[in-house]
mmCIF file of C-alpha atoms (C1' of nucleotides) and ligand atoms in Angstrom:
data_model
loop_
_atom_site.group_PDB
_atom_site.id
_atom_site.type_symbol
_atom_site.label_atom_id
_atom_site.label_comp_id
_atom_site.label_asym_id
_atom_site.label_seq_id
_atom_site.Cartn_x
_atom_site.Cartn_y
_atom_site.Cartn_z
ATOM 1 C CA MET A 1 43.026 38.860 -19.398
ATOM 2 C CA ARG A 2 46.552 39.553 -18.198
ATOM 3 C CA LYS A 3 46.791 42.428 -20.664
ATOM 4 C CA ARG A 4 43.620 44.053 -19.370
ATOM 5 C CA VAL A 5 44.698 43.900 -15.769
ATOM 6 C CA ASN A 6 47.965 45.575 -16.589
ATOM 7 C CA ALA A 7 46.106 48.229 -18.510
ATOM 8 C CA LEU A 8 44.062 48.953 -15.404
ATOM 9 C CA ALA A 9 47.154 49.185 -13.236
ATOM 10 C CA GLU A 10 48.754 51.512 -15.764
ATOM 11 C CA GLN A 11 45.725 53.769 -15.610
ATOM 12 C CA LEU A 12 46.195 54.103 -11.872
ATOM 13 C CA LEU A 13 49.834 55.044 -12.306
ATOM 14 C CA GLU A 14 49.089 57.488 -15.082
ATOM 15 C CA THR A 15 46.609 59.222 -12.850
ATOM 16 C CA LEU A 16 49.340 59.739 -10.300
ATOM 17 C CA GLU A 17 51.833 60.912 -12.909
ATOM 18 C CA GLU A 18 49.322 63.410 -14.247
ATOM 19 C CA ARG A 19 49.290 64.919 -10.778
ATOM 20 C CA GLY A 20 53.059 65.135 -10.723
ATOM 21 C CA TYR A 21 53.744 62.070 -8.601
ATOM 22 C CA ARG A 22 56.633 59.856 -9.615
ATOM 23 C CA SER A 23 56.131 56.435 -11.071
ATOM 24 C CA THR A 24 58.077 54.264 -8.675
ATOM 25 C CA SER A 25 58.351 50.542 -8.457
ATOM 26 C CA PRO A 26 56.499 50.292 -5.118
ATOM 27 C CA ARG A 27 53.668 52.283 -6.656
ATOM 28 C CA ARG A 28 53.629 50.044 -9.684
ATOM 29 C CA ALA A 29 53.362 47.041 -7.381
ATOM 30 C CA VAL A 30 50.498 48.570 -5.417
ATOM 31 C CA ALA A 31 48.654 49.564 -8.585
ATOM 32 C CA GLN A 32 49.015 46.066 -9.961
ATOM 33 C CA ALA A 33 47.818 44.505 -6.724
ATOM 34 C CA ILE A 34 44.791 46.765 -6.589
ATOM 35 C CA ALA A 35 43.936 45.965 -10.185
ATOM 36 C CA ASN A 36 43.950 42.286 -9.246
ATOM 37 C CA GLN A 37 41.427 42.556 -6.397
ATOM 38 C CA ASP A 38 37.958 41.337 -7.141
ATOM 39 C CA LYS A 39 36.212 42.651 -4.064
ATOM 40 C CA PRO A 40 36.726 45.373 -1.480
ATOM 41 C CA PHE A 41 40.065 44.995 0.248
ATOM 42 C CA THR A 42 42.012 46.313 3.211
ATOM 43 C CA ALA A 43 45.507 47.745 3.342
ATOM 44 C CA GLU A 44 46.409 44.574 5.188
ATOM 45 C CA ASP A 45 45.256 42.485 2.226
ATOM 46 C CA LEU A 46 47.649 44.382 -0.002
ATOM 47 C CA ARG A 47 50.401 44.003 2.529
ATOM 48 C CA GLY A 48 49.990 40.257 2.496
ATOM 49 C CA GLN A 49 50.350 40.302 -1.255
ATOM 50 C CA LEU A 50 53.272 42.702 -1.273
ATOM 51 C CA PRO A 51 55.459 41.616 1.630
ATOM 52 C CA ALA A 52 58.483 43.360 0.157
ATOM 53 C CA LEU A 53 56.948 46.808 0.493
ATOM 54 C CA GLY A 54 57.083 48.966 3.580
ATOM 55 C CA ARG A 55 53.819 49.269 5.435
ATOM 56 C CA ALA A 56 53.849 53.049 5.319
ATOM 57 C CA THR A 57 54.412 52.948 1.579
ATOM 58 C CA ILE A 58 51.260 50.941 1.045
ATOM 59 C CA PHE A 59 49.222 53.328 3.147
ATOM 60 C CA ARG A 60 50.753 56.286 1.372
ATOM 61 C CA SER A 61 49.991 54.949 -2.086
ATOM 62 C CA LEU A 62 46.465 54.062 -1.067
ATOM 63 C CA LYS A 63 45.931 57.531 0.289
ATOM 64 C CA LEU A 64 47.130 59.176 -2.913
ATOM 65 C CA LEU A 65 44.896 56.970 -5.009
ATOM 66 C CA VAL A 66 41.901 57.775 -2.848
ATOM 67 C CA GLU A 67 42.667 61.481 -3.057
ATOM 68 C CA THR A 68 42.862 61.326 -6.829
ATOM 69 C CA GLY A 69 39.592 59.434 -6.913
ATOM 70 C CA VAL A 70 40.672 56.234 -8.655
ATOM 71 C CA VAL A 71 40.244 54.258 -5.481
ATOM 72 C CA CYS A 72 37.275 54.758 -3.203
ATOM 73 C CA ARG A 73 36.265 53.637 0.228
ATOM 74 C CA VAL A 74 33.242 51.459 0.773
ATOM 75 C CA LEU A 75 31.336 51.115 3.997
ATOM 76 C CA LEU A 76 30.572 47.511 4.862
ATOM 77 C CA GLU A 77 27.353 46.715 6.657
ATOM 78 C CA ASP A 78 29.191 46.262 9.958
ATOM 79 C CA GLY A 79 30.784 49.698 9.744
ATOM 80 C CA ASP A 80 34.111 48.501 8.415
ATOM 81 C CA LEU A 81 35.626 50.793 5.788
ATOM 82 C CA GLN A 82 37.525 49.091 3.004
ATOM 83 C CA TYR A 83 39.065 50.135 -0.298
ATOM 84 C CA GLN A 84 38.050 49.465 -3.840
ATOM 85 C CA LEU A 85 38.939 50.391 -7.391
ATOM 86 C CA SER A 86 36.675 53.227 -8.291
ATOM 87 C CA HIS A 87 34.869 54.685 -11.205
ATOM 88 C CA ARG A 88 35.738 58.289 -10.996
ATOM 89 C CA GLY A 89 32.976 60.582 -9.994
ATOM 90 C CA HIS A 90 29.915 60.064 -7.931
ATOM 91 C CA HIS A 91 28.642 56.513 -7.671
ATOM 92 C CA HIS A 92 27.451 53.935 -5.168
ATOM 93 C CA HIS A 93 27.939 50.244 -4.496
ATOM 94 C CA LEU A 94 25.767 47.190 -4.464
ATOM 95 C CA LEU A 95 27.486 45.110 -1.800
ATOM 96 C CA CYS A 96 26.750 41.426 -1.608
ATOM 97 C CA VAL A 97 26.451 40.388 2.034
ATOM 98 C CA GLU A 98 26.952 36.780 0.975
ATOM 99 C CA CYS A 99 30.152 36.760 -1.069
ATOM 100 C CA GLY A 100 31.430 40.249 -0.321
ATOM 101 C CA SER A 101 31.560 41.279 -3.956
ATOM 102 C CA SER A 102 30.769 44.834 -4.958
ATOM 103 C CA GLN A 103 29.098 46.142 -8.044
ATOM 104 C CA ASP A 104 29.194 49.774 -8.999
ATOM 105 C CA LEU A 105 25.979 51.683 -9.299
ATOM 106 C CA LEU A 106 26.683 54.490 -11.683
ATOM 107 C CA GLY A 107 23.538 56.492 -12.175
ATOM 108 C CA CYS A 108 22.467 58.235 -9.008
ATOM 109 C CA ASP A 109 18.826 59.131 -9.187
ATOM 110 C CA ILE A 110 18.152 59.795 -5.534
ATOM 111 C CA GLU A 111 19.544 63.315 -5.644
ATOM 112 C CA ALA A 112 16.209 64.889 -6.608
ATOM 113 C CA LEU A 113 14.406 62.964 -3.915
ATOM 114 C CA LEU A 114 16.934 63.974 -1.271
ATOM 115 C CA GLN A 115 16.815 67.554 -2.453
ATOM 116 C CA GLN A 116 13.112 67.646 -1.727
ATOM 117 C CA THR A 117 13.327 65.901 1.615
ATOM 118 C CA SER A 118 16.196 68.107 2.716
ATOM 119 C CA ALA A 119 14.450 71.277 1.699
ATOM 120 C CA SER A 120 11.416 70.308 3.736
ATOM 121 C CA HIS A 121 13.712 70.207 6.770
ATOM 122 C CA GLY A 122 15.281 73.560 5.966
ATOM 123 C CA PHE A 123 18.443 71.710 5.068
ATOM 124 C CA GLU A 124 20.637 72.834 2.196
ATOM 125 C CA LEU A 125 21.796 69.622 0.539
ATOM 126 C CA SER A 126 25.390 69.373 -0.590
ATOM 127 C CA GLY A 127 26.121 65.666 -0.821
ATOM 128 C CA HIS A 128 25.354 62.201 0.355
ATOM 129 C CA TRP A 129 26.841 58.764 0.957
ATOM 130 C CA LEU A 130 24.850 55.699 0.062
ATOM 131 C CA GLU A 131 25.700 52.012 0.256
ATOM 132 C CA VAL A 132 23.285 49.288 -0.781
ATOM 133 C CA TYR A 133 23.376 45.813 0.752
ATOM 134 C CA GLY A 134 21.857 42.599 -0.492
ATOM 135 C CA ARG A 135 22.591 39.509 -2.517
ATOM 136 C CA CYS A 136 24.251 39.542 -5.910
ATOM 137 C CA ARG A 137 22.834 37.664 -8.849
ATOM 138 C CA SER A 138 25.193 34.710 -8.608
ATOM 139 C CA CYS A 139 24.602 34.296 -4.882
ATOM 140 C CA SER A 140 20.838 34.383 -5.419
ATOM 141 C CA VAL A 141 21.145 31.745 -8.088
ATOM 142 C CA LYS A 142 23.305 29.572 -5.861
ATOM 143 C CA GLU A 143 20.762 29.719 -3.073
ATOM 144 C CA LEU A 144 17.947 28.686 -5.382
ATOM 145 C CA ALA A 145 20.025 25.786 -6.683
ATOM 146 C CA ALA A 146 20.769 24.629 -3.122
ATOM 147 C CA VAL A 147 17.090 24.167 -2.238
ATOM 148 C CA MET B 1 15.089 71.317 30.415
ATOM 149 C CA ARG B 2 17.025 69.452 33.089
ATOM 150 C CA LYS B 3 14.052 67.201 33.683
ATOM 151 C CA ARG B 4 13.766 66.267 30.037
ATOM 152 C CA VAL B 5 17.416 65.404 29.751
ATOM 153 C CA ASN B 6 17.161 63.088 32.719
ATOM 154 C CA ALA B 7 14.098 61.506 31.205
ATOM 155 C CA LEU B 8 16.101 60.738 28.109
ATOM 156 C CA ALA B 9 18.913 59.220 30.092
ATOM 157 C CA GLU B 10 16.419 57.128 32.014
ATOM 158 C CA GLN B 11 15.021 55.826 28.777
ATOM 159 C CA LEU B 12 18.453 54.602 27.798
ATOM 160 C CA LEU B 13 18.861 52.784 31.088
ATOM 161 C CA GLU B 14 15.406 51.287 30.929
ATOM 162 C CA THR B 15 16.196 49.887 27.534
ATOM 163 C CA LEU B 16 19.184 48.115 29.021
ATOM 164 C CA GLU B 17 17.197 46.842 31.999
ATOM 165 C CA GLU B 18 14.517 45.489 29.679
ATOM 166 C CA ARG B 19 17.228 43.385 28.120
ATOM 167 C CA GLY B 20 18.338 42.099 31.478
ATOM 168 C CA TYR B 21 21.342 44.355 31.937
ATOM 169 C CA ARG B 22 21.928 45.811 35.364
ATOM 170 C CA SER B 23 21.446 49.457 36.114
ATOM 171 C CA THR B 24 24.837 50.438 37.463
ATOM 172 C CA SER B 25 26.203 53.809 38.354
ATOM 173 C CA PRO B 26 28.756 53.876 35.513
ATOM 174 C CA ARG B 27 25.953 53.120 33.081
ATOM 175 C CA ARG B 28 23.830 55.869 34.566
ATOM 176 C CA ALA B 29 26.718 58.264 34.068
ATOM 177 C CA VAL B 30 27.206 57.238 30.470
ATOM 178 C CA ALA B 31 23.492 57.481 29.726
ATOM 179 C CA GLN B 32 23.366 60.947 31.217
ATOM 180 C CA ALA B 33 26.395 62.084 29.265
ATOM 181 C CA ILE B 34 24.968 60.784 26.021
ATOM 182 C CA ALA B 35 21.684 62.513 26.688
ATOM 183 C CA ASN B 36 23.609 65.760 27.061
ATOM 184 C CA GLN B 37 25.368 65.643 23.692
ATOM 185 C CA ASP B 38 24.010 67.899 21.022
ATOM 186 C CA LYS B 39 25.907 66.495 18.069
ATOM 187 C CA PRO B 40 27.625 63.270 17.080
ATOM 188 C CA PHE B 41 30.308 62.340 19.577
ATOM 189 C CA THR B 42 33.205 59.939 20.044
ATOM 190 C CA ALA B 43 33.922 57.599 22.914
ATOM 191 C CA GLU B 44 36.793 59.935 23.688
ATOM 192 C CA ASP B 45 34.363 62.836 24.091
ATOM 193 C CA LEU B 46 32.491 60.854 26.718
ATOM 194 C CA ARG B 47 35.717 59.914 28.397
ATOM 195 C CA GLY B 48 36.665 63.550 28.739
ATOM 196 C CA GLN B 49 33.337 64.189 30.416
ATOM 197 C CA LEU B 50 33.493 61.132 32.638
ATOM 198 C CA PRO B 51 37.096 60.970 33.811
ATOM 199 C CA ALA B 52 36.169 58.785 36.756
ATOM 200 C CA LEU B 53 35.014 55.907 34.576
ATOM 201 C CA GLY B 54 37.241 53.219 33.173
ATOM 202 C CA ARG B 55 37.870 53.460 29.481
ATOM 203 C CA ALA B 56 36.692 49.931 28.788
ATOM 204 C CA THR B 57 33.478 50.602 30.670
ATOM 205 C CA ILE B 58 32.626 53.483 28.391
ATOM 206 C CA PHE B 59 33.249 51.388 25.306
ATOM 207 C CA ARG B 60 31.243 48.532 26.747
ATOM 208 C CA SER B 61 28.254 50.714 27.588
ATOM 209 C CA LEU B 62 28.384 52.332 24.190
ATOM 210 C CA LYS B 63 28.447 48.948 22.522
ATOM 211 C CA LEU B 64 25.421 47.751 24.448
ATOM 212 C CA LEU B 65 23.490 50.861 23.597
ATOM 213 C CA VAL B 66 24.337 50.501 19.932
ATOM 214 C CA GLU B 67 23.287 46.866 19.985
ATOM 215 C CA THR B 68 19.960 47.730 21.553
ATOM 216 C CA GLY B 69 19.479 50.443 18.957
ATOM 217 C CA VAL B 70 19.126 53.500 21.182
ATOM 218 C CA VAL B 71 22.479 54.808 20.035
ATOM 219 C CA CYS B 72 23.503 54.692 16.396
ATOM 220 C CA ARG B 73 26.632 55.329 14.457
ATOM 221 C CA VAL B 74 26.839 58.117 11.913
ATOM 222 C CA LEU B 75 29.292 58.303 9.083
ATOM 223 C CA LEU B 76 30.897 61.720 8.770
ATOM 224 C CA GLU B 77 31.769 63.018 5.346
ATOM 225 C CA ASP B 78 35.454 62.248 5.884
ATOM 226 C CA GLY B 79 34.781 58.613 6.727
ATOM 227 C CA ASP B 80 34.908 59.055 10.477
ATOM 228 C CA LEU B 81 32.310 57.030 12.373
ATOM 229 C CA GLN B 82 30.861 58.645 15.466
ATOM 230 C CA TYR B 83 28.022 57.917 17.878
ATOM 231 C CA GLN B 84 24.695 59.575 18.367
ATOM 232 C CA LEU B 85 21.476 59.192 20.281
ATOM 233 C CA SER B 86 19.156 57.378 17.977
ATOM 234 C CA HIS B 87 15.569 57.109 17.069
ATOM 235 C CA ARG B 88 14.897 53.429 17.091
ATOM 236 C CA GLY B 89 14.396 51.777 13.780
ATOM 237 C CA HIS B 90 15.514 52.706 10.330
ATOM 238 C CA HIS B 91 16.370 56.323 9.789
ATOM 239 C CA HIS B 92 19.002 58.603 8.309
ATOM 240 C CA HIS B 93 20.809 61.800 9.239
ATOM 241 C CA LEU B 94 21.042 65.269 7.861
ATOM 242 C CA LEU B 95 24.577 66.203 8.855
ATOM 243 C CA CYS B 96 25.577 69.837 8.828
ATOM 244 C CA VAL B 97 29.081 70.182 7.426
ATOM 245 C CA GLU B 98 29.281 73.635 8.985
ATOM 246 C CA CYS B 99 28.411 73.158 12.648
ATOM 247 C CA GLY B 100 28.496 69.371 12.837
ATOM 248 C CA SER B 101 24.950 69.064 14.090
ATOM 249 C CA SER B 102 22.797 66.180 13.043
ATOM 250 C CA GLN B 103 19.097 66.005 12.409
ATOM 251 C CA ASP B 104 17.223 62.764 12.105
ATOM 252 C CA LEU B 105 15.430 61.934 8.910
ATOM 253 C CA LEU B 106 12.677 59.574 9.862
ATOM 254 C CA GLY B 107 10.737 58.670 6.773
ATOM 255 C CA CYS B 108 12.822 56.709 4.307
ATOM 256 C CA ASP B 109 11.310 56.925 0.892
ATOM 257 C CA ILE B 110 14.236 55.770 -1.180
ATOM 258 C CA GLU B 111 13.573 52.103 -0.554
ATOM 259 C CA ALA B 112 11.251 51.746 -3.556
ATOM 260 C CA LEU B 113 13.695 53.525 -5.781
ATOM 261 C CA LEU B 114 16.580 51.347 -4.634
ATOM 262 C CA GLN B 115 14.454 48.265 -5.032
ATOM 263 C CA GLN B 116 13.972 49.062 -8.685
ATOM 264 C CA THR B 117 17.573 49.984 -9.353
ATOM 265 C CA SER B 118 18.825 46.896 -7.557
ATOM 266 C CA ALA B 119 16.474 44.592 -9.420
ATOM 267 C CA SER B 120 17.679 45.961 -12.723
ATOM 268 C CA HIS B 121 21.165 44.814 -11.710
ATOM 269 C CA GLY B 122 19.976 41.379 -10.653
ATOM 270 C CA PHE B 123 20.626 42.408 -7.074
ATOM 271 C CA GLU B 124 18.368 41.296 -4.262
ATOM 272 C CA LEU B 125 18.114 44.323 -1.961
ATOM 273 C CA SER B 126 18.233 43.757 1.770
ATOM 274 C CA GLY B 127 19.294 47.067 3.236
ATOM 275 C CA HIS B 128 21.109 50.324 2.779
ATOM 276 C CA TRP B 129 23.047 53.007 4.576
ATOM 277 C CA LEU B 130 22.490 56.635 3.694
ATOM 278 C CA GLU B 131 23.970 59.818 5.117
ATOM 279 C CA VAL B 132 23.058 63.258 3.843
ATOM 280 C CA TYR B 133 25.461 66.205 4.048
ATOM 281 C CA GLY B 134 24.754 69.898 3.747
ATOM 282 C CA ARG B 135 24.006 72.981 5.764
ATOM 283 C CA CYS B 136 21.412 73.154 8.489
ATOM 284 C CA ARG B 137 18.861 75.892 8.656
ATOM 285 C CA SER B 138 20.614 77.961 11.272
ATOM 286 C CA CYS B 139 23.939 77.793 9.460
ATOM 287 C CA SER B 140 22.287 78.857 6.229
ATOM 288 C CA VAL B 141 20.689 81.788 7.977
ATOM 289 C CA LYS B 142 23.988 82.784 9.551
ATOM 290 C CA GLU B 143 25.711 82.804 6.195
ATOM 291 C CA LEU B 144 23.041 85.004 4.658
ATOM 292 C CA ALA B 145 23.314 87.423 7.559
ATOM 293 C CA ALA B 146 27.089 87.616 7.145
ATOM 294 C CA VAL B 147 26.899 88.886 3.552
ATOM 295 C "C1'" DT C 1 21.903 40.704 54.716
ATOM 296 C "C1'" DA C 2 24.351 36.864 52.366
ATOM 297 C "C1'" DT C 3 25.084 35.135 47.923
ATOM 298 C "C1'" DC C 4 26.926 35.120 43.416
ATOM 299 C "C1'" DA C 5 26.743 36.327 38.677
ATOM 300 C "C1'" DA C 6 27.306 40.517 36.271
ATOM 301 C "C1'" DT C 7 30.002 44.399 36.002
ATOM 302 C "C1'" DA C 8 33.961 47.547 36.693
ATOM 303 C "C1'" DG C 9 38.498 49.005 36.309
ATOM 304 C "C1'" DA C 10 43.453 48.424 35.285
ATOM 305 C "C1'" DT C 11 46.089 47.290 31.901
ATOM 306 C "C1'" DA C 12 47.911 44.707 27.993
ATOM 307 C "C1'" DC C 13 46.955 44.096 23.424
ATOM 308 C "C1'" DT C 14 45.244 44.622 18.442
ATOM 309 C "C1'" DG C 15 44.444 46.872 13.959
ATOM 310 C "C1'" DG C 16 44.412 50.682 11.039
ATOM 311 C "C1'" DG C 17 46.796 54.534 10.175
ATOM 312 C "C1'" DT C 18 50.404 58.512 10.654
ATOM 313 C "C1'" DC C 19 55.118 60.639 11.694
ATOM 314 C "C1'" DT C 20 60.068 60.930 11.667
ATOM 315 C "C1'" DC C 21 64.231 60.434 9.790
ATOM 316 C "C1'" DA C 22 68.085 58.465 7.498
ATOM 317 C "C1'" DT C 23 68.703 56.230 2.912
ATOM 318 C "C1'" DT C 24 67.453 55.442 -1.932
ATOM 319 C "C1'" DA C 25 66.029 56.282 -6.470
ATOM 320 C "C1'" DA C 26 63.089 59.088 -10.129
ATOM 321 C "C1'" DG C 27 63.331 62.618 -13.175
ATOM 322 C "C1'" DC C 28 65.891 65.756 -15.448
ATOM 323 C "C1'" DC C 29 69.705 68.238 -17.492
ATOM 324 C "C1'" DC C 30 73.934 67.751 -19.620
ATOM 325 C "C1'" DG D 1 75.186 57.398 -19.579
ATOM 326 C "C1'" DG D 2 76.612 60.425 -15.165
ATOM 327 C "C1'" DG D 3 75.460 63.721 -11.771
ATOM 328 C "C1'" DC D 4 72.087 66.656 -9.170
ATOM 329 C "C1'" DT D 5 68.025 67.552 -6.725
ATOM 330 C "C1'" DT D 6 64.146 66.301 -4.566
ATOM 331 C "C1'" DA D 7 60.499 63.109 -3.919
ATOM 332 C "C1'" DA D 8 59.742 58.743 -2.238
ATOM 333 C "C1'" DT D 9 60.951 54.670 0.523
ATOM 334 C "C1'" DG D 10 61.430 51.705 4.628
ATOM 335 C "C1'" DA D 11 62.186 50.925 9.540
ATOM 336 C "C1'" DG D 12 60.277 51.838 13.367
ATOM 337 C "C1'" DA D 13 58.075 54.756 16.901
ATOM 338 C "C1'" DC D 14 53.847 56.408 17.689
ATOM 339 C "C1'" DC D 15 48.666 57.330 17.874
ATOM 340 C "C1'" DC D 16 43.834 56.290 18.298
ATOM 341 C "C1'" DA D 17 39.703 53.392 18.609
ATOM 342 C "C1'" DG D 18 38.393 49.359 20.279
ATOM 343 C "C1'" DT D 19 38.860 44.476 22.573
ATOM 344 C "C1'" DA D 20 40.598 40.863 25.858
ATOM 345 C "C1'" DT D 21 41.973 39.378 30.293
ATOM 346 C "C1'" DC D 22 41.947 39.323 34.921
ATOM 347 C "C1'" DT D 23 40.971 40.536 39.700
ATOM 348 C "C1'" DA D 24 38.090 43.288 42.647
ATOM 349 C "C1'" DT D 25 33.469 45.190 43.344
ATOM 350 C "C1'" DT D 26 28.586 45.623 43.215
ATOM 351 C "C1'" DG D 27 23.685 45.022 42.121
ATOM 352 C "C1'" DA D 28 19.737 41.893 42.068
ATOM 353 C "C1'" DT D 29 17.405 38.577 44.259
ATOM 354 C "C1'" DA D 30 16.049 35.480 48.121
HETATM 355 MN MN1 MN E 201 24.283 59.228 -5.014
HETATM 356 MN MN1 MN E 202 16.731 54.524 4.282
HETATM 357 ZN ZN1 ZN E 203 27.407 37.584 -3.904
HETATM 358 ZN ZN1 ZN E 204 24.750 73.723 10.987
#
DNA sequence: TATCAATAGATACTGGGTCTCATTAAGCCC
DNA sequence: GGGCTTAATGAGACCCAGTATCTATTGATA
């Protein structure tokens, strides 16, 4: 378990190094903290977990990681934007409104549908943003058990 | 043209009155300003157009209108959230990345698709947020003409 | 037209995020 | 390993969107 988490954090750092960014100890700390999150998080969450780091440093690291695509932003139902470890490339999220957990949705099959709809409005499709809200499996189970 | 715009603004006010909110002159001003926008706008945009109003008042009116559903928030491609006159009920936006205009997409036919995908992940769907980005008809035409 | 709650406006405050600038530390070459 | 160069850090000021608080005003209703 420990091993795997570190591996994840290392991946984040490697991504930065590939782009020519230095591997610094604040960045290692941020990477590790991100790897440890189990649901979408805010910069403030990280800050609480890394009180030794400068605030700007956390924001800067986060920004780099978002730019390189290994961290993405998720839109909560209330309009709040938070961060999350990301699969690279296009994907969406199944966000549990109960426990706040997020599950990645890798295949995106709505593109064709949107293409059609867009075209019928004379609109030349170039991208989309989709978030899906509901209840995750374990929250559904819990609710059933509670009855 | 003028007439129609005023009619729109009046609709906004009526919606508030229906909910028991008073029809005040600041609210009339905000409603009118919103009716005049032709693309997604920020509270700051309104403020620039209504320098006589208190800042808090603009935010408060905007909030009420969002709560009653006659104004909605749109997510720009860069993660910025702005406001926009809204069709009531569930709908999406075709957002032109060129000119910033927004066109409402009324029918939402992805629900069935999402339902399926969600179910296959043990996820109990309850809602979604979708924004579509691309080029609107007039921007497409312009680009063709420019070649 | 008097009453009185709802609203407005001024202004302080919060939360997320960026900018500046002096100091520190990676990375690299020897 | 020691020095050089430059990127990165941290402290703090600052910015922007939005909220809270408080007193003064105003709209609805009788
Ligand atoms: Mn997609
Ligand atoms: Mn929809
Ligand atoms: Zn859940
Ligand atoms: Zn356009």
